[in-house]
Short mmCIF file of C-alpha atoms in Angstrom, two decimals:
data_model
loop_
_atom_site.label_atom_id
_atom_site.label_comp_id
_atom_site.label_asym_id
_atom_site.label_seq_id
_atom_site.Cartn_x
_atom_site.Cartn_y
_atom_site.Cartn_z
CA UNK A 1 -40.54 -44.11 40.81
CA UNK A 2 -38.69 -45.13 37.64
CA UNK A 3 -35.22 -45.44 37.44
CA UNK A 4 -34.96 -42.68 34.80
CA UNK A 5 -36.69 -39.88 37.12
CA UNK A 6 -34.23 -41.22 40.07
CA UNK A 7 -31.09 -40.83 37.69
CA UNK A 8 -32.27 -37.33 36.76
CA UNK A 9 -32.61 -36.49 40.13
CA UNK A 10 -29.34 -37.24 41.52
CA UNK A 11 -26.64 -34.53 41.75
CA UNK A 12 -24.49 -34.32 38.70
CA UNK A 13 -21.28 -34.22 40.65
CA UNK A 14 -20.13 -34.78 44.11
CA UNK A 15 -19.21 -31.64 46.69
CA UNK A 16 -15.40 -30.74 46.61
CA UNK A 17 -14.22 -32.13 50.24
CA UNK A 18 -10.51 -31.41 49.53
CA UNK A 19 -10.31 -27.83 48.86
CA UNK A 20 -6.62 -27.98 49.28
CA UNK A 21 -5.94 -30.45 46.36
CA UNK A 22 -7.77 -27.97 44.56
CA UNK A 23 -6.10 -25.26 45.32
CA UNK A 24 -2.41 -26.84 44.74
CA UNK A 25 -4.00 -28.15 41.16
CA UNK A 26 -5.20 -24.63 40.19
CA UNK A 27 -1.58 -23.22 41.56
CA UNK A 28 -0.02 -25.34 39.85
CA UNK A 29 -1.33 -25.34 36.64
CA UNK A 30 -1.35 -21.74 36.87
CA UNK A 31 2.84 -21.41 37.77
CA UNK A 32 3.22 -23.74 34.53
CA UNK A 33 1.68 -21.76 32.26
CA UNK A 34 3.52 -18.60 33.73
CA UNK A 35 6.68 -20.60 32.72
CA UNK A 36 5.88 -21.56 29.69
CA UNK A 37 5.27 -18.36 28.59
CA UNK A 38 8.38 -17.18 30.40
CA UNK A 39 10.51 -19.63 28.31
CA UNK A 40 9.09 -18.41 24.87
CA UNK A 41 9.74 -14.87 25.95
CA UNK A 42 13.47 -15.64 26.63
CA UNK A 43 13.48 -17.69 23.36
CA UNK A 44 12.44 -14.35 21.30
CA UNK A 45 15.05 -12.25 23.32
CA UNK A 46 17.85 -15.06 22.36
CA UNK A 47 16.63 -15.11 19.06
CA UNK A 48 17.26 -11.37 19.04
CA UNK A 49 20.63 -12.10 20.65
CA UNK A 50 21.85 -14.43 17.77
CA UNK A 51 20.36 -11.48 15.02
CA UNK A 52 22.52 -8.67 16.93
CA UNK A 53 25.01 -9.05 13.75
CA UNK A 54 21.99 -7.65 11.29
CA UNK A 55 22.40 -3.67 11.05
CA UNK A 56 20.44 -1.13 11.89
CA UNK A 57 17.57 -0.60 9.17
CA UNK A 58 18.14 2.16 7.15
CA UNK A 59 15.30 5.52 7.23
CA UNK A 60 13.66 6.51 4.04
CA UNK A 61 15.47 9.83 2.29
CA UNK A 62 13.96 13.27 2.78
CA UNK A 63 13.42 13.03 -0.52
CA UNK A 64 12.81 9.97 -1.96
CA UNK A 65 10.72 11.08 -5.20
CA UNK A 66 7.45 10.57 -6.53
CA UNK A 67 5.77 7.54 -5.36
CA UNK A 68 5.02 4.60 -8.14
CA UNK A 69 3.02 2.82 -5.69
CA UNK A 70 1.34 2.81 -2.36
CA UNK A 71 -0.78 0.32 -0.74
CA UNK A 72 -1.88 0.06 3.00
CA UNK A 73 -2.03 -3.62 4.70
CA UNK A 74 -0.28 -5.79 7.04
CA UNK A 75 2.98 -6.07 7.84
CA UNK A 76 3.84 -10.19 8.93
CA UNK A 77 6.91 -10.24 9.46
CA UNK A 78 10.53 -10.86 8.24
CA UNK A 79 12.71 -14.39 7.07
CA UNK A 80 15.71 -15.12 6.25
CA UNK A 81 15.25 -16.02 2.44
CA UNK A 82 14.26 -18.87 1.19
CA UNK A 83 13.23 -20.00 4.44
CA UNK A 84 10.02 -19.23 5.61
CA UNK A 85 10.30 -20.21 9.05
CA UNK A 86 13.55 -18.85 10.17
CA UNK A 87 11.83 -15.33 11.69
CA UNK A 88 14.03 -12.59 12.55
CA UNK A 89 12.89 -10.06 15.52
CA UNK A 90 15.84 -8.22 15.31
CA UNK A 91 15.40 -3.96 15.01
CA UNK A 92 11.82 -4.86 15.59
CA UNK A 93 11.80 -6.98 12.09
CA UNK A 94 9.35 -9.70 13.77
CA UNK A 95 6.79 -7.71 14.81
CA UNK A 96 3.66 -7.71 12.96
CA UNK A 97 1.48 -4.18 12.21
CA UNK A 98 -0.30 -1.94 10.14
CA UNK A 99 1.71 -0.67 6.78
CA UNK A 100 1.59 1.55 4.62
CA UNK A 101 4.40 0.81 1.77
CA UNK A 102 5.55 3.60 -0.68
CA UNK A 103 7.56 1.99 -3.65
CA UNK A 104 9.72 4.86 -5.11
CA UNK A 105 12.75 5.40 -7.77
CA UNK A 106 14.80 5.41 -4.46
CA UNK A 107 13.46 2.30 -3.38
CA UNK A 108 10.50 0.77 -0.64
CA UNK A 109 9.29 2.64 2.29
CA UNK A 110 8.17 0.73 5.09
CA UNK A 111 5.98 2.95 7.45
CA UNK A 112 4.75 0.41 10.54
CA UNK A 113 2.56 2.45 13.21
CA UNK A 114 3.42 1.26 16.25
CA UNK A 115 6.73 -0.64 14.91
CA UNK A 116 10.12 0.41 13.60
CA UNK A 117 9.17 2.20 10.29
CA UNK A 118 12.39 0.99 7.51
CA UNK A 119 13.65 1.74 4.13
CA UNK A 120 14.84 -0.64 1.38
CA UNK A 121 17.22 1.37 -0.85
CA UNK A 122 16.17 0.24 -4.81
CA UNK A 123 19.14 -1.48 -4.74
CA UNK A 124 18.88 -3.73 -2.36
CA UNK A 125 15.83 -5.17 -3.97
CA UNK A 126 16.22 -8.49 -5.01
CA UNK A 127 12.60 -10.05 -6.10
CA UNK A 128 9.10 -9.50 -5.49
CA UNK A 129 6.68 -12.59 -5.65
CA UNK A 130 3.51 -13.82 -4.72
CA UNK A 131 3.53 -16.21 -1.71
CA UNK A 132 1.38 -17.79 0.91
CA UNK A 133 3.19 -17.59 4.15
CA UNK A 134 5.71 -16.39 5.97
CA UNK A 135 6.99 -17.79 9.67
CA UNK A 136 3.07 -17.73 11.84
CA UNK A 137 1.15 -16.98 8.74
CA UNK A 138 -0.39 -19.11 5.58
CA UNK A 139 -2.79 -17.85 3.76
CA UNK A 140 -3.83 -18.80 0.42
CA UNK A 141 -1.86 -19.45 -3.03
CA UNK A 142 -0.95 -15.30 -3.79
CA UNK A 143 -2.33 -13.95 -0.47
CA UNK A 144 0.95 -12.53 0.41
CA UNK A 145 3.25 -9.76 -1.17
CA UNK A 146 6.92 -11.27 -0.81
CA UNK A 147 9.72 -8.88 -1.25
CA UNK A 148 13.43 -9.83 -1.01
CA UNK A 149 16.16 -7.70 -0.24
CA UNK A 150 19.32 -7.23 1.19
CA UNK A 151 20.39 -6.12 4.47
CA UNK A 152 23.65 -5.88 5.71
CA UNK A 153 25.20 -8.79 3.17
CA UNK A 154 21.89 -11.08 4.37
CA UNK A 155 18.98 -11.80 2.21
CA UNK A 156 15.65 -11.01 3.60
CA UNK A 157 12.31 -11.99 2.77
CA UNK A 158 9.50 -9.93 4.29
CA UNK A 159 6.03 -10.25 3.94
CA UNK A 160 3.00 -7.77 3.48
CA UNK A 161 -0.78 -8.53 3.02
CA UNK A 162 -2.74 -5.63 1.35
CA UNK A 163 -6.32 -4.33 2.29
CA UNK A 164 -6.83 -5.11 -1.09
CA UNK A 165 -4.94 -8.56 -2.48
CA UNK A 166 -5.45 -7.77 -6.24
CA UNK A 167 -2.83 -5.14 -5.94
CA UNK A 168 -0.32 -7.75 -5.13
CA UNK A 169 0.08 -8.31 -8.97
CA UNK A 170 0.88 -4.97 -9.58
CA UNK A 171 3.52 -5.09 -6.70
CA UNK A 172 5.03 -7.85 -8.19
CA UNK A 173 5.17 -7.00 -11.78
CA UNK A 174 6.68 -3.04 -10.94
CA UNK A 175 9.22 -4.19 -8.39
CA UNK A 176 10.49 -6.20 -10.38
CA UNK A 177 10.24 -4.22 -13.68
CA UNK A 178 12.54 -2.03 -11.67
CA UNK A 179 15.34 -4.46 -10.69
CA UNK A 180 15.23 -6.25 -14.14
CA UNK A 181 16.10 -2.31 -15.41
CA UNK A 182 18.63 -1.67 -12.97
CA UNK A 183 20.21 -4.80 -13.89
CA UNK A 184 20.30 -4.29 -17.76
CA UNK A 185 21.31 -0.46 -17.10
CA UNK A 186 24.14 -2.16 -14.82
CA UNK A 187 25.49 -4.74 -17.67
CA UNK A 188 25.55 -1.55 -19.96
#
């Protein structure tokens, strides 16, 4: 026979004679990983611990008028502003879900199915740009709706993704058509 054929037939690994190395590898492995994930869990409770001074976030008004703009999207999450990777989980501000926003006279509804729906009064809104990430997400240059606004004396920079990114634009340009007009009705 040739030594090719005689490679091909040999086994391709040898039997497992110490089943209880195994095992103790597979247990293991399997408590570190548990931990692991035990530790970040903890870490996002702590981190919620440190956030207890934000307030709770305001509900939209029964009334809050007729709507300028809606869009439907993604809700990634909340920063403190100007620095994208400082996530805050507090009042359920770090968890990512569906949205629908409403931008109104009154100000931006926040409507999160399965998440803690929020309101942004119009004054509170600080500036509206277009990004590309926020803490866990980077998309491309504009890809992300960025709004600023204040929350209990904090500045806050959430970020939303719409179904359809060309509306971001208009987002942009209305929000802050709005603050630039409260502020020159304000120096009035």
């Amino acid at each position: 026979m040739t030594p090719v054929i005689l490679l091909a037939a040999q086994k391709e690994s040898a039997e497992v004679t110490d089943w209880a190395a195994r095992i103790g590898w597979v247990v293991g492995l399997g408590l570190f990983v548990a931990l692991v994930y035990w530790l970040m869990r903890e870490g996002w409770k702590w981190r919620g611990t440190l956030q207890s001074d934000l307030p709770e976030l305001l509900t939209a008004p029964s009334d809050p008028g007729e709507a300028k703009l809606t869009m439907s999207g993604r809700y990634h999450g909340s920063t403190t502003a100007g620095q994208w990777l400082d996530r805050i989980v507090a009042h359920g501000l770090g968890t990512r879900s569906r949205v629908r926003l409403t931008l109104t006279d009154a100000g931006l509804d926040v409507v999160r199915p399965g998440a803690s729906d929020f309101f942004v009064p119009a004054g509170a809104l600080h500036e509206a740009v277009l990004g590309k990430g926020i803490a866990g997400k980077v998309l491309t240059e504009g890809g992300l709706l960025l709004v600023t606004w204040e929350h209990g004396g904090k500045l806050i920079d959430s970020g939303f993704r719409s179904d359809h990114a060309a509306e971001h634009t208009r987002w942009v340009e209305t929000i802050n058509s709005m603050i630039n007009k409260r502020e020159t009705e304000g120096a009035r």
